[in-house]
PDB file of C-alpha atoms in Angstrom:
ATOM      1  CA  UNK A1425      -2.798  21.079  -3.356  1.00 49.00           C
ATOM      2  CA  UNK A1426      -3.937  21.598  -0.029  1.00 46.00           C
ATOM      3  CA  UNK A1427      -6.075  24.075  -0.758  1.00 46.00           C
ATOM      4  CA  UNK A1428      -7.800  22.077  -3.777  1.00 42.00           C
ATOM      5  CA  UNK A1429      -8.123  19.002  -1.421  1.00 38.00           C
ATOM      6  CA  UNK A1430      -9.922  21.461   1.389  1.00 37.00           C
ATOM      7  CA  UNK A1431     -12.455  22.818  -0.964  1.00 36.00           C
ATOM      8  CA  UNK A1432     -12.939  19.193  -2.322  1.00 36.00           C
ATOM      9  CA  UNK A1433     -13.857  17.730   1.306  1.00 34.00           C
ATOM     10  CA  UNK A1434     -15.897  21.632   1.792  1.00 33.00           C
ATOM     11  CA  UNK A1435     -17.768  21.037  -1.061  1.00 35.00           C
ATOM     12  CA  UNK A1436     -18.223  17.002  -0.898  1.00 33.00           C
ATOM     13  CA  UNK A1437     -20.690  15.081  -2.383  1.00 31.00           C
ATOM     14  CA  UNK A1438     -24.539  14.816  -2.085  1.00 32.00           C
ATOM     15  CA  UNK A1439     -27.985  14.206  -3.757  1.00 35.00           C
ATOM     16  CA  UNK A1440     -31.244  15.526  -3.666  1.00 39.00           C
ATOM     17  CA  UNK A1441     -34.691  14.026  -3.565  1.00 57.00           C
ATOM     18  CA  UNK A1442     -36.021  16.298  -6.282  1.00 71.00           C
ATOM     19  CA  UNK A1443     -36.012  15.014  -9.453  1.00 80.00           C
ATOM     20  CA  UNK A1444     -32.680  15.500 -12.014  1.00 79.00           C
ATOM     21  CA  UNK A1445     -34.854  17.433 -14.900  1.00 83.00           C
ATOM     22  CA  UNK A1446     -35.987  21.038 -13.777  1.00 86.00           C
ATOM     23  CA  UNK A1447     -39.361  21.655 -13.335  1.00 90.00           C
ATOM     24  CA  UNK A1448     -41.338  25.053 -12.789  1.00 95.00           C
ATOM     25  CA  UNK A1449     -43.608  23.958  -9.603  1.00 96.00           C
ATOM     26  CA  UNK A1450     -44.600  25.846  -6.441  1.00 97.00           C
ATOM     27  CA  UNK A1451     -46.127  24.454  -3.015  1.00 97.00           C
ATOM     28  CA  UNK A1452     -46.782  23.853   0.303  1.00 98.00           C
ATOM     29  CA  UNK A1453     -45.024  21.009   2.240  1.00 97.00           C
ATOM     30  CA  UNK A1454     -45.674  19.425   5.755  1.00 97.00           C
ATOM     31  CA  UNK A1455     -43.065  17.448   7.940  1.00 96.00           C
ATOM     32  CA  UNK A1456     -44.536  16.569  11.568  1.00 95.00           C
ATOM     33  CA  UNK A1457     -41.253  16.736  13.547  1.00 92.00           C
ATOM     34  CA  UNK A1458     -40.297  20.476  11.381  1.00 94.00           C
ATOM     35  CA  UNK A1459     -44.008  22.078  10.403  1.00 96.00           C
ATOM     36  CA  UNK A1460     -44.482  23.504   7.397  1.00 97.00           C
ATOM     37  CA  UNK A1461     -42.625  24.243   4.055  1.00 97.00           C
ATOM     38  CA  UNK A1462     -42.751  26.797   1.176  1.00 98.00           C
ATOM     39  CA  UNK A1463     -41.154  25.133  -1.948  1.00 96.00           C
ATOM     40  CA  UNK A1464     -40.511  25.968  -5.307  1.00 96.00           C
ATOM     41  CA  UNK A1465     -38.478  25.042  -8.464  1.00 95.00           C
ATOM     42  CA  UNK A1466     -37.831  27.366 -11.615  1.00 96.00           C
ATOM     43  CA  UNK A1467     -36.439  25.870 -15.082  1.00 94.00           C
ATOM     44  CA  UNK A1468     -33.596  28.331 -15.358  1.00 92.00           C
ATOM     45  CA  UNK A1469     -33.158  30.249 -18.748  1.00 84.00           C
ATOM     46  CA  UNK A1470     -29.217  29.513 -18.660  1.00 77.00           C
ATOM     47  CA  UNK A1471     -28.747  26.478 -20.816  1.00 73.00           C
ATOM     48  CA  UNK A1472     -24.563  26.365 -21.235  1.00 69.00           C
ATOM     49  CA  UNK A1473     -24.634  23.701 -24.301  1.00 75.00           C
ATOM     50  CA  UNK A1474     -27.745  23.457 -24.422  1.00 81.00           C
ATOM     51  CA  UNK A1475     -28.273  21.290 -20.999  1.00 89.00           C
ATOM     52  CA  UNK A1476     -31.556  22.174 -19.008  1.00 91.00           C
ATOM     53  CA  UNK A1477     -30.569  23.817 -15.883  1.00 93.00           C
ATOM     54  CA  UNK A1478     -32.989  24.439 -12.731  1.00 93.00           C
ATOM     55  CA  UNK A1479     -33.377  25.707  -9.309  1.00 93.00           C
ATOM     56  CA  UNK A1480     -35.476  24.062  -6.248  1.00 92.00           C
ATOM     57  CA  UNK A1481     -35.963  25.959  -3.031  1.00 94.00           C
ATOM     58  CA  UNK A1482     -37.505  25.024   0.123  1.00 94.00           C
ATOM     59  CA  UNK A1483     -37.821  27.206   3.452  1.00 97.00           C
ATOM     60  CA  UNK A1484     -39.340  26.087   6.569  1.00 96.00           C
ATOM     61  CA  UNK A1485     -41.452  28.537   8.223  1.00 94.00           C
ATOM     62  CA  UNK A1486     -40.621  28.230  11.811  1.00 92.00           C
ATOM     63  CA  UNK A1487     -39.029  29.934  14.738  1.00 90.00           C
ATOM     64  CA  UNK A1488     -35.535  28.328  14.160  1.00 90.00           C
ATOM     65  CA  UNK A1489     -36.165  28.882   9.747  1.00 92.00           C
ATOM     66  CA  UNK A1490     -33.873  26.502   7.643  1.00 94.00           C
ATOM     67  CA  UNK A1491     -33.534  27.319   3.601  1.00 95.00           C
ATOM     68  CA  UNK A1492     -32.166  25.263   1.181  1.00 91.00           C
ATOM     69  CA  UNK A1493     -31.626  25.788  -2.361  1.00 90.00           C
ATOM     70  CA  UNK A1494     -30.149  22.997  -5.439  1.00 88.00           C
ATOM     71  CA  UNK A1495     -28.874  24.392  -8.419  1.00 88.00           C
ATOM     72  CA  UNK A1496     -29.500  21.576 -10.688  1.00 89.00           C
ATOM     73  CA  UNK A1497     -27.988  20.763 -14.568  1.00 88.00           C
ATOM     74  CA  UNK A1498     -29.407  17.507 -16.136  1.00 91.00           C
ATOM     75  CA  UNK A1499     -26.689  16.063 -17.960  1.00 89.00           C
ATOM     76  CA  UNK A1500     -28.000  12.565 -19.252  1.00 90.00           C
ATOM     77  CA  UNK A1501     -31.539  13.413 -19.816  1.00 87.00           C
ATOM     78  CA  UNK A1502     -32.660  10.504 -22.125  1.00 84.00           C
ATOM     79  CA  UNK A1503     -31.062   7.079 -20.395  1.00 92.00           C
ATOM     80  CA  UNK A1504     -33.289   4.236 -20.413  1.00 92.00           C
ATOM     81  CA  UNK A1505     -33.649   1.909 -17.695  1.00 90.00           C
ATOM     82  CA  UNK A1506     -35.867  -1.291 -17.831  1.00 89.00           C
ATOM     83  CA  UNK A1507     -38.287   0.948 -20.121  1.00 90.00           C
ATOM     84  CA  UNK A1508     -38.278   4.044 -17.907  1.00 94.00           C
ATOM     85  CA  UNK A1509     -36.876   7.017 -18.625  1.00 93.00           C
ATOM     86  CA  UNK A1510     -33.448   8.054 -16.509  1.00 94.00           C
ATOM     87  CA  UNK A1511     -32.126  11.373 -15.701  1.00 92.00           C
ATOM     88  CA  UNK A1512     -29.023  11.761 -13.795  1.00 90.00           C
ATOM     89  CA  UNK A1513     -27.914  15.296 -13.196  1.00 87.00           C
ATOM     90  CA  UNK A1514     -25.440  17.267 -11.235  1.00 85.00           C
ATOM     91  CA  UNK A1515     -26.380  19.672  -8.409  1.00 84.00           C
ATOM     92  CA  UNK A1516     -25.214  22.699  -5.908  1.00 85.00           C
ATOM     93  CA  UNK A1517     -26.557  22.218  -3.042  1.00 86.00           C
ATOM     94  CA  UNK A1518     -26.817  25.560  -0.386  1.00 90.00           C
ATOM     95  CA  UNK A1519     -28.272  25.119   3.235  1.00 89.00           C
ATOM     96  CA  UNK A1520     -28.724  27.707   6.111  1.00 91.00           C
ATOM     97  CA  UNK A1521     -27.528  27.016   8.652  1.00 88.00           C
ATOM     98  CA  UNK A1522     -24.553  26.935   6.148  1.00 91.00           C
ATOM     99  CA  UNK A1523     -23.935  23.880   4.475  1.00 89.00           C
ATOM    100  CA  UNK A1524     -22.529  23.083   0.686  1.00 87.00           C
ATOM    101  CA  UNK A1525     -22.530  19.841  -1.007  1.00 87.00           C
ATOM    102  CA  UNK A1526     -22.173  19.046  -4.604  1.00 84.00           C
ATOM    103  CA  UNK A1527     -22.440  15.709  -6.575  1.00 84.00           C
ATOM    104  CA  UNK A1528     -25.078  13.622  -9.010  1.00 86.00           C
ATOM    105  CA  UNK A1529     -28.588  13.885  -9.644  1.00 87.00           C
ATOM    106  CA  UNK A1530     -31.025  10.808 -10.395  1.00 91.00           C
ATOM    107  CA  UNK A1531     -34.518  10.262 -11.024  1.00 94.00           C
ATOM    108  CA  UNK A1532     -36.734   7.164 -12.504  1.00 95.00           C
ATOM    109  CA  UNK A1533     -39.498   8.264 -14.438  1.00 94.00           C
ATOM    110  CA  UNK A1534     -42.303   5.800 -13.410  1.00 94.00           C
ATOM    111  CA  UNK A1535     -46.059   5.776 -15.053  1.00 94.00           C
ATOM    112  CA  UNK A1536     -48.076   9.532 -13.436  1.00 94.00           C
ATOM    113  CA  UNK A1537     -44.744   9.879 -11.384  1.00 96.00           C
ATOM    114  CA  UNK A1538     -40.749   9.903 -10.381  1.00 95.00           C
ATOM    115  CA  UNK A1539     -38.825   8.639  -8.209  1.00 96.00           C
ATOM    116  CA  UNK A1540     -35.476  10.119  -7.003  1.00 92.00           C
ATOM    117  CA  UNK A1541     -32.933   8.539  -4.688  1.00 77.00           C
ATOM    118  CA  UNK A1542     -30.421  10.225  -3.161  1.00 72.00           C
ATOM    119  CA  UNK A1543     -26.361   8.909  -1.050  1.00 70.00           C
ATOM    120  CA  UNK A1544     -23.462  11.271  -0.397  1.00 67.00           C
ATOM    121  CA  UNK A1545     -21.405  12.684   2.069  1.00 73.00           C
ATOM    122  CA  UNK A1546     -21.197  16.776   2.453  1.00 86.00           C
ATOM    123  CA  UNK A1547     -20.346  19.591   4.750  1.00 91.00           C
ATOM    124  CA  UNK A1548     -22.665  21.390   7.293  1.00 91.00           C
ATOM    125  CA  UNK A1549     -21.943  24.047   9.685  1.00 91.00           C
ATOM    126  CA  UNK A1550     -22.148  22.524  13.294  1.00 90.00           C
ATOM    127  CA  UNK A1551     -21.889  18.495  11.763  1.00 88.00           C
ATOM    128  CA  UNK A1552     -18.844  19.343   9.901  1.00 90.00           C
ATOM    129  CA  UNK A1553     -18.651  16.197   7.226  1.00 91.00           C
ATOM    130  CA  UNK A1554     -21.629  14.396   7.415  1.00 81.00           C
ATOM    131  CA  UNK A1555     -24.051  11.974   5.279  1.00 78.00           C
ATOM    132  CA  UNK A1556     -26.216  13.498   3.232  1.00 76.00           C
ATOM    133  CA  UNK A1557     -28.933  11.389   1.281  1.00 80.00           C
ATOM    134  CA  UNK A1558     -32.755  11.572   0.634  1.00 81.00           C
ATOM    135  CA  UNK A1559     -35.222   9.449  -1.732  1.00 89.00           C
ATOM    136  CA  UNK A1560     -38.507  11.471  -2.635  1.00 95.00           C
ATOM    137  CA  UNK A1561     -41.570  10.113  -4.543  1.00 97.00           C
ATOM    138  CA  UNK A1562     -43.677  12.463  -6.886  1.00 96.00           C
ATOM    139  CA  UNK A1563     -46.938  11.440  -8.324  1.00 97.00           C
ATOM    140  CA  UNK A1564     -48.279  14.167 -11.139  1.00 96.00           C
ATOM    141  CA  UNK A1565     -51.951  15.119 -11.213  1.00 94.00           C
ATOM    142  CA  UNK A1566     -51.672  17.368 -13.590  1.00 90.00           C
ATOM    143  CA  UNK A1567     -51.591  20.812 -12.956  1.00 94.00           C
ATOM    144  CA  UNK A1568     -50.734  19.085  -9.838  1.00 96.00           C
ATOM    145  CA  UNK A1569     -48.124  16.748  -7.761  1.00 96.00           C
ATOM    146  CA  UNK A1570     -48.359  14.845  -4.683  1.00 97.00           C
ATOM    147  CA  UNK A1571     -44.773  14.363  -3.010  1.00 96.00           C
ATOM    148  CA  UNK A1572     -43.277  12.257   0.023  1.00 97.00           C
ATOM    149  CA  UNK A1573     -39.967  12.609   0.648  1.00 96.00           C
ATOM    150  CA  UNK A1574     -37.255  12.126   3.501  1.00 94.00           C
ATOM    151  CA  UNK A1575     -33.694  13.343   4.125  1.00 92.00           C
ATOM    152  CA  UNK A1576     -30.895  13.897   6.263  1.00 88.00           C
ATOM    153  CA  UNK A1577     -32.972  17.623   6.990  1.00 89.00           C
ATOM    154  CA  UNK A1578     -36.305  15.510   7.491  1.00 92.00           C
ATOM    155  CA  UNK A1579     -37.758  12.091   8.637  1.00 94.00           C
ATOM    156  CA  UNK A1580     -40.539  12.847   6.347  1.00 96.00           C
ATOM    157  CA  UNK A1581     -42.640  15.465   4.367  1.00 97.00           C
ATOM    158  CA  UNK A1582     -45.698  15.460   2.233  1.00 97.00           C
ATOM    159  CA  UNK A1583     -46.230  18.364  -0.122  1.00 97.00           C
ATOM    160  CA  UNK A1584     -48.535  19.725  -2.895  1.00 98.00           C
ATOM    161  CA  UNK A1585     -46.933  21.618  -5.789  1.00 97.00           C
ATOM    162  CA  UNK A1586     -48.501  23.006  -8.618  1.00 97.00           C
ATOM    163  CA  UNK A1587     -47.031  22.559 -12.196  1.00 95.00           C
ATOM    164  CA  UNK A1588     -46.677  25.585 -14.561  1.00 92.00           C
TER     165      UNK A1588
END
């Protein structure tokens, strides 16, 4: 029991900014107080029951470099909420410096865009538990996207991704 309890707290819970549904994007991203990102998501050809599953990735390119990756499985992919389309998810979260967390998923699909808000509390090396939350804002120009986001790894980033 104490074991299952541990690896409960280890693996808390958290959110990401990215949106719930998996995308297939790649991109640049800026964040003054960091410098600059490489990102990427991939829709991931494992569908267990038929649920769309997804990776994003980030790394900053920097002396001190951080990665983080969400595995991502969209789990309510047609809600409805005040005429927008909902998707609320579940994701693996994976830092370096180490850090796991593990909870929901959201987005708000808004008219060219999504918006995707983020609460929980998680584990990382050095913080130990810690709050983990982020809200992100994606505007599509198709082939293209326009995103600001901020986090507990980041006041702030812009980025442009390409869709494929």
């Amino acid at each position: 029991m104490k074991r299952a309890l541990a690896l409960l707290l280890l693996l808390g819970l958290a959110l990401a900014q990215a949106p719930a549904y998996p995308e297939n994007t790649l991109g640049v991203g800026y964040a003054p107080d960091k410098g600059a990102y490489l990102q990427g998501s991939l829709l991931l050809p494992i569908s267990p029951l038929g649920i769309d599953t997804g990776l994003d990735a980030e790394v900053l390119l920097a002396q001190n470099p951080e990665f983080h990756a969400l595995l991502k499985a969209n789990l309510f992919p047609g809600l409805v909420l005040a005429d927008f389309y909902t998707s609320v998810g579940l994701g693996l979260d994976l830092r370096y410096p180490f850090g796991v967390h593990v909870g929901p998923v959201a987005s708000l699909e808004l008219p060219g865009g999504a918006l995707s808000g983020t609460l929980g509390l998680g584990y990382q090396a050095g913080s130990g538990l810690h709050l983990a939350w982020g809200l992100g804002l994606r505007l599509y120009l198709e082939p293209i996207a326009l995103e600001a986001a901020t986090s507990d790894r980041f006041p702030f980033r812009l980025s442009l991704l390409y869709l494929f």
